[in-house]
PDB file of C-alpha atoms in Angstrom:
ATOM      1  CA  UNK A 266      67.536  16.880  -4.458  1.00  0.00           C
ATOM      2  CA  UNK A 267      65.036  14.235  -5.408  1.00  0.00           C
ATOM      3  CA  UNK A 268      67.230  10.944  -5.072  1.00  0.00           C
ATOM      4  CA  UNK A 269      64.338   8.802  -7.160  1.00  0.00           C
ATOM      5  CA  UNK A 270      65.643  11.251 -10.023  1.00  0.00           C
ATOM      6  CA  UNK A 271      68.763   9.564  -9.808  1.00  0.00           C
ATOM      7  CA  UNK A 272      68.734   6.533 -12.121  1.00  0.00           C
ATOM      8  CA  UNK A 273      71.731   3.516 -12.287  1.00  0.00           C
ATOM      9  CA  UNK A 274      72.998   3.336 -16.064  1.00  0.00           C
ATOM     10  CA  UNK A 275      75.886   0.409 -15.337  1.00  0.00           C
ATOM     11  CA  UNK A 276      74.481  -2.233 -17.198  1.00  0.00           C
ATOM     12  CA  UNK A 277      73.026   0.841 -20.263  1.00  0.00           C
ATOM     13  CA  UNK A 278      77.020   1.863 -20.457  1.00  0.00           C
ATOM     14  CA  UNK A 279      78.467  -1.585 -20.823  1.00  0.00           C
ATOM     15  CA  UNK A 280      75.525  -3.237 -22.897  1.00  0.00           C
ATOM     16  CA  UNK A 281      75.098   0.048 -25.963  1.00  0.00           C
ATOM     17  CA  UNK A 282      71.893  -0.209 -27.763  1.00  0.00           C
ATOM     18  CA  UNK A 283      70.109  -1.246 -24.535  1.00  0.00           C
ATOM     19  CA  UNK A 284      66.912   0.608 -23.252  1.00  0.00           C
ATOM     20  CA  UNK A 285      65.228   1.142 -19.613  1.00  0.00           C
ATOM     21  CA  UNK A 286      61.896   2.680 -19.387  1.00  0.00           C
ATOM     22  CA  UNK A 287      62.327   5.262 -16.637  1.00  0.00           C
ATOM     23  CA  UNK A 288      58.390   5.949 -15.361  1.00  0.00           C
ATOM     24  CA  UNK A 289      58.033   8.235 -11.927  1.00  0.00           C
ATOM     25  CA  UNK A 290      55.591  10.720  -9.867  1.00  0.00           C
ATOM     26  CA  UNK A 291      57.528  13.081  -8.151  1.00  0.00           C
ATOM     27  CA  UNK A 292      56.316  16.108  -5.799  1.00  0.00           C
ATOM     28  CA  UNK A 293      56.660  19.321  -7.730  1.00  0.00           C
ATOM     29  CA  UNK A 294      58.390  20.783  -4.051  1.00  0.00           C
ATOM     30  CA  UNK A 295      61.292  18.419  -4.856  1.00  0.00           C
ATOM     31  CA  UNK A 296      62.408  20.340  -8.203  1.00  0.00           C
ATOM     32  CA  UNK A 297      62.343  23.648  -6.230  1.00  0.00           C
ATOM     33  CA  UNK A 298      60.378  26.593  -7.081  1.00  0.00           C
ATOM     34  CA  UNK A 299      58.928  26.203 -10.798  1.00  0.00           C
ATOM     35  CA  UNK A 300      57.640  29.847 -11.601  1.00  0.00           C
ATOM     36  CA  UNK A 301      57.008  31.693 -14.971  1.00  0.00           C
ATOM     37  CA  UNK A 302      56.098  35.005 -15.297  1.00  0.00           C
ATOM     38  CA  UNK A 303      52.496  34.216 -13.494  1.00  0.00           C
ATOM     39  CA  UNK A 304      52.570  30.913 -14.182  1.00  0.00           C
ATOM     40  CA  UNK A 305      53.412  27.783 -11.638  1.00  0.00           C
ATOM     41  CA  UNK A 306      53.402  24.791 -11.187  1.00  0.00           C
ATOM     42  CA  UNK A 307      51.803  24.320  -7.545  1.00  0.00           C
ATOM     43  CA  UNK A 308      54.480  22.664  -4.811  1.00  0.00           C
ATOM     44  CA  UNK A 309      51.822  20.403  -3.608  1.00  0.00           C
ATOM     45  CA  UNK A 310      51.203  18.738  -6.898  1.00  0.00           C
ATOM     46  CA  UNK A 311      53.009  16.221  -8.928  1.00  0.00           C
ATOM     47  CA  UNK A 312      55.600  16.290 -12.180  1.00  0.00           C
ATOM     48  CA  UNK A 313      54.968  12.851 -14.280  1.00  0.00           C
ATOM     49  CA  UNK A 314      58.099  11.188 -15.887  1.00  0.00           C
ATOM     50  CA  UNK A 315      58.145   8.734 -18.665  1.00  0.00           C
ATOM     51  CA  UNK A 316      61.087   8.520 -20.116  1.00  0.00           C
ATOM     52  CA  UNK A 317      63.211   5.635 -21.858  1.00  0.00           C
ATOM     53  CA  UNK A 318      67.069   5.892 -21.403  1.00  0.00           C
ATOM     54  CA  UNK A 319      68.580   4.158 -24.343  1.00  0.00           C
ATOM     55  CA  UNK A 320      72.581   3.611 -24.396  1.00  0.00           C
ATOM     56  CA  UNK A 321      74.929   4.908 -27.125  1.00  0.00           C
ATOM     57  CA  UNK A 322      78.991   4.446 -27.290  1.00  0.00           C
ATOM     58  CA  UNK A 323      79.623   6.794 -24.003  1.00  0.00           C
ATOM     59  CA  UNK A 324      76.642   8.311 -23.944  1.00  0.00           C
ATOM     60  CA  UNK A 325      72.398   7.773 -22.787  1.00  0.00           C
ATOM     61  CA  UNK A 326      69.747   9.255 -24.283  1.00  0.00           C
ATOM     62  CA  UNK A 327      66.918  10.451 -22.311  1.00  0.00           C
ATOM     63  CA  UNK A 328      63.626  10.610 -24.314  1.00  0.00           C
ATOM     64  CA  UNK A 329      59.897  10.699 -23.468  1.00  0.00           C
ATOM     65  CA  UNK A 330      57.317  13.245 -21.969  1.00  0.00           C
ATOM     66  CA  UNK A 331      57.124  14.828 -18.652  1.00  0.00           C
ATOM     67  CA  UNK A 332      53.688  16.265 -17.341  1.00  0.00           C
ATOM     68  CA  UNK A 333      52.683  18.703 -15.005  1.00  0.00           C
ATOM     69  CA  UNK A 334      49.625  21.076 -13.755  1.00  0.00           C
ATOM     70  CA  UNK A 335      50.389  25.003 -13.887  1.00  0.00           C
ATOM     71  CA  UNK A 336      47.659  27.526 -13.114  1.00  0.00           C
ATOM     72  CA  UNK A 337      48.321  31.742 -13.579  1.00  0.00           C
ATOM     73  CA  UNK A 338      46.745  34.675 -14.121  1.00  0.00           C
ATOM     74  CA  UNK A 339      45.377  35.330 -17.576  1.00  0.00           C
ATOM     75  CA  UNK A 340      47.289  38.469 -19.014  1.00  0.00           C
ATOM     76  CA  UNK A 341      44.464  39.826 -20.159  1.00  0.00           C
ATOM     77  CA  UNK A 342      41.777  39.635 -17.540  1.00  0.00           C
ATOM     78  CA  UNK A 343      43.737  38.774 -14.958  1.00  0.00           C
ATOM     79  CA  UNK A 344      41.552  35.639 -14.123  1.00  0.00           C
ATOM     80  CA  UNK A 345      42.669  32.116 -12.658  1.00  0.00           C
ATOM     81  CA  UNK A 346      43.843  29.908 -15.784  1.00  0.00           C
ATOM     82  CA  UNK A 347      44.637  26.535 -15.082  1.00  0.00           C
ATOM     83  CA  UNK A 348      46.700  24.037 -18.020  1.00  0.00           C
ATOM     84  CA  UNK A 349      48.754  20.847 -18.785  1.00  0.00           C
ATOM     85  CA  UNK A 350      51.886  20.834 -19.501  1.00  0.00           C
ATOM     86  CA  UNK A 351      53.448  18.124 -21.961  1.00  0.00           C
ATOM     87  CA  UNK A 352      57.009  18.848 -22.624  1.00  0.00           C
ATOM     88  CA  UNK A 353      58.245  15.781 -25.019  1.00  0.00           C
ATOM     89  CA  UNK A 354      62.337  15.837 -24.311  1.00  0.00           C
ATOM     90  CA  UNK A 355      65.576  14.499 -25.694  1.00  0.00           C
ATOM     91  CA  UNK A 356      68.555  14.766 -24.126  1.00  0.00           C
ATOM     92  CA  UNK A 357      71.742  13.494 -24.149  1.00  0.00           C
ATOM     93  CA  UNK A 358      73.672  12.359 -21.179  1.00  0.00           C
ATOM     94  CA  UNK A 359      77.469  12.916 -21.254  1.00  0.00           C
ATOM     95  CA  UNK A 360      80.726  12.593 -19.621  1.00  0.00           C
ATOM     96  CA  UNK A 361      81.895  16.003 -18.768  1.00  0.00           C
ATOM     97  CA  UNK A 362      85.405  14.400 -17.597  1.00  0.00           C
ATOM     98  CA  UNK A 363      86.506  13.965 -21.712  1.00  0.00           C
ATOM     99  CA  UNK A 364      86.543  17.474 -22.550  1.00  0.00           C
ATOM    100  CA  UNK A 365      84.549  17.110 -25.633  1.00  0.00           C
ATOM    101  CA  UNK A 366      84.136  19.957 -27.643  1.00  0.00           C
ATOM    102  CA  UNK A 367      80.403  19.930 -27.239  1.00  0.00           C
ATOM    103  CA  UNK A 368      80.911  20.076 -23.264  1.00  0.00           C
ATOM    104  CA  UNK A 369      77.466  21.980 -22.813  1.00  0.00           C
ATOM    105  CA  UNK A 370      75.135  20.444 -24.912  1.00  0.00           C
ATOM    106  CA  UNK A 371      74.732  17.329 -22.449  1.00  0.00           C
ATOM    107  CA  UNK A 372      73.863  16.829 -18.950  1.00  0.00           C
ATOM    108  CA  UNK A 373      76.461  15.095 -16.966  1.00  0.00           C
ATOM    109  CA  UNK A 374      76.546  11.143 -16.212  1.00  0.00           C
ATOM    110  CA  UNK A 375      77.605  10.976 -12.725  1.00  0.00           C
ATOM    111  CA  UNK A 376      79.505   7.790 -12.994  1.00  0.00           C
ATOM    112  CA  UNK A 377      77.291   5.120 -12.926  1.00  0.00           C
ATOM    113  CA  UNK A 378      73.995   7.380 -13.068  1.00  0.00           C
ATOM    114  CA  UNK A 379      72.388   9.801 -14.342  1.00  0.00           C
ATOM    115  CA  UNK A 380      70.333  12.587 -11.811  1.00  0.00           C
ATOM    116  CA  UNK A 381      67.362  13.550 -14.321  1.00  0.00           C
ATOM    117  CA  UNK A 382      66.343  16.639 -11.681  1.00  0.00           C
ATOM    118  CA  UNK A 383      68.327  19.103 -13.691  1.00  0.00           C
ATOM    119  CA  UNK A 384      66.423  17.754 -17.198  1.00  0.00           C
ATOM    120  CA  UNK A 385      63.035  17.674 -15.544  1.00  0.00           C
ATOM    121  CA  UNK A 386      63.204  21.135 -13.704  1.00  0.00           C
ATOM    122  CA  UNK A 387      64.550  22.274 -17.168  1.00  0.00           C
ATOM    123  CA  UNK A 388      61.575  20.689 -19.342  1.00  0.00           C
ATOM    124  CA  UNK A 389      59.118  22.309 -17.227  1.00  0.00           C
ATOM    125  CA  UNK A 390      60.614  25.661 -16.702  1.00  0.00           C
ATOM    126  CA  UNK A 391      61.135  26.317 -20.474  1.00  0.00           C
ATOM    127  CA  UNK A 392      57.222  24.625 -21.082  1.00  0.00           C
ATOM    128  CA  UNK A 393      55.032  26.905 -18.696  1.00  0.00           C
ATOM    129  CA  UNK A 394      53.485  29.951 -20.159  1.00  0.00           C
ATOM    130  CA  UNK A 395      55.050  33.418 -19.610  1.00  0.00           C
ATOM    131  CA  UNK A 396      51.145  35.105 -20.102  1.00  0.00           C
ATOM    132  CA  UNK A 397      48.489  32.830 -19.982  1.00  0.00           C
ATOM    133  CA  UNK A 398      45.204  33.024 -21.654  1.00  0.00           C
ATOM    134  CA  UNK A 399      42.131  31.790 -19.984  1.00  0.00           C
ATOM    135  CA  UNK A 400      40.587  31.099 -24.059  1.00  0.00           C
ATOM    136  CA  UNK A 401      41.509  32.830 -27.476  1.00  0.00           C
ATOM    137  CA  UNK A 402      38.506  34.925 -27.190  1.00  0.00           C
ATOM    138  CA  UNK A 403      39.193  36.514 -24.288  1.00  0.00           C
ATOM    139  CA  UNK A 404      38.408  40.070 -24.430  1.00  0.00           C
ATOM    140  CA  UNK A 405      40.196  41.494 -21.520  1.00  0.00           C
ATOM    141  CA  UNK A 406      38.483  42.995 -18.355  1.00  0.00           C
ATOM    142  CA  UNK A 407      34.670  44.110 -18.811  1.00  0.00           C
ATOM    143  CA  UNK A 408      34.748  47.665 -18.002  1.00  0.00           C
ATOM    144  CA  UNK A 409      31.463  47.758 -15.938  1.00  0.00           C
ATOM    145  CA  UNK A 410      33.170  45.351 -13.567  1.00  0.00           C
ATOM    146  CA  UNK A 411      35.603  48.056 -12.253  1.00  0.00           C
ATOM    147  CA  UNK A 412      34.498  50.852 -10.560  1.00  0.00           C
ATOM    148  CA  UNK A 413      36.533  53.978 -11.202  1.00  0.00           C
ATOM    149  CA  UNK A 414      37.356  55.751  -8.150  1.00  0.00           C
ATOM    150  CA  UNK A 415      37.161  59.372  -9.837  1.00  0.00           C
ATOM    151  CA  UNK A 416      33.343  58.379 -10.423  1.00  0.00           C
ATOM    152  CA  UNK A 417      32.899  58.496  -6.993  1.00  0.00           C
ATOM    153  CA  UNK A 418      34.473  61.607  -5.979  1.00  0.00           C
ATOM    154  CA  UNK A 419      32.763  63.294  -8.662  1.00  0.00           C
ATOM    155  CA  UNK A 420      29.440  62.424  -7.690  1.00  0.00           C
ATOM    156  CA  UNK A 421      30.669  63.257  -4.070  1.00  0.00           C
ATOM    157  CA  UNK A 422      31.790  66.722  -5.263  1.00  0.00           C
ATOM    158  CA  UNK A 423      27.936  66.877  -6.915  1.00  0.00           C
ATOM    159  CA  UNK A 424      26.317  66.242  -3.662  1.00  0.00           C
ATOM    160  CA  UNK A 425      28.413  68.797  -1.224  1.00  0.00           C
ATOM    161  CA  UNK A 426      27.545  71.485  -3.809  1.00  0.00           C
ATOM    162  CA  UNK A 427      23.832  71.227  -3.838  1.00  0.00           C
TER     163      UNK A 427
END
């Protein structure tokens, strides 16, 4: 678990209305594995965080963009594609401990914190593509590329019978 995720809210919960600008590079390996379909974010690069947690009566807000690299395999000719991702969030952080009726639409303050791993891993996940495009004109494979093995053994078969 990436501890500089985890962010003190004391003064946010007793002052409401107050903001702190939350601004961090993390290692992509610290959110676990972020995979797509074909498309990843690699382990060895880095997740930007800019965020501003703002306090309401019981609850903070969590609201700015998080940024990442993905590459993949274009769907249609299966070539290396390589993007940004820019997923702008807003989430509310709750306590769980209240039984609200709206229980699952927040992520939980853990006392005096909140752990924005679980929002960040989320924001990514749900912002890579699940089949990449290297460009909108992509036409797909070019036939003459790809040799078709039954070409071969035909003109094998040709040869023997001569």
């Amino acid at each position: 678990m990436a501890k500089r995720l985890r962010v003190g809210v004391t003064d946010l919960l007793h002052h409401p209305g107050t903001r702190l600008d939350v601004l961090r590079v993390v290692p992509a390996s610290d959110l676990g594995e972020l995979v797509v379909g074909t498309s990843c974010v690699d382990p060895e690069g880095d997740v930007s965080i800019d965020l501003v947690l703002e306090s309401q009566p019981g609850t903070v807000v969590a609201a700015g963009v998080i940024e990442a690299v993905w590459d993949g395999e274009c769907r249609r000719c299966l070539g290396d594609v390589v993007g940004e991702l820019r997923a702008e969030v807003r989430e509310v952080f709750g306590d769980a401990s209240e039984g609200a009726p709206d229980e699952g639409d927040f992520y939980p303050l853990l006392g005096d914190q909140v752990d924005l791993e679980p929002l960040v891993r989320d924001a990514v996940l749900l912002n890579l593509p699940v089949a990449p495009l290297c460009g909108p004109d992509c036409k797909g494979p070019v036939p003459e590329a790809f040799a078709d093995p039954a070409d071969d053994l035909e003109a094998d078969g040709d040869a023997a019978g001569e």
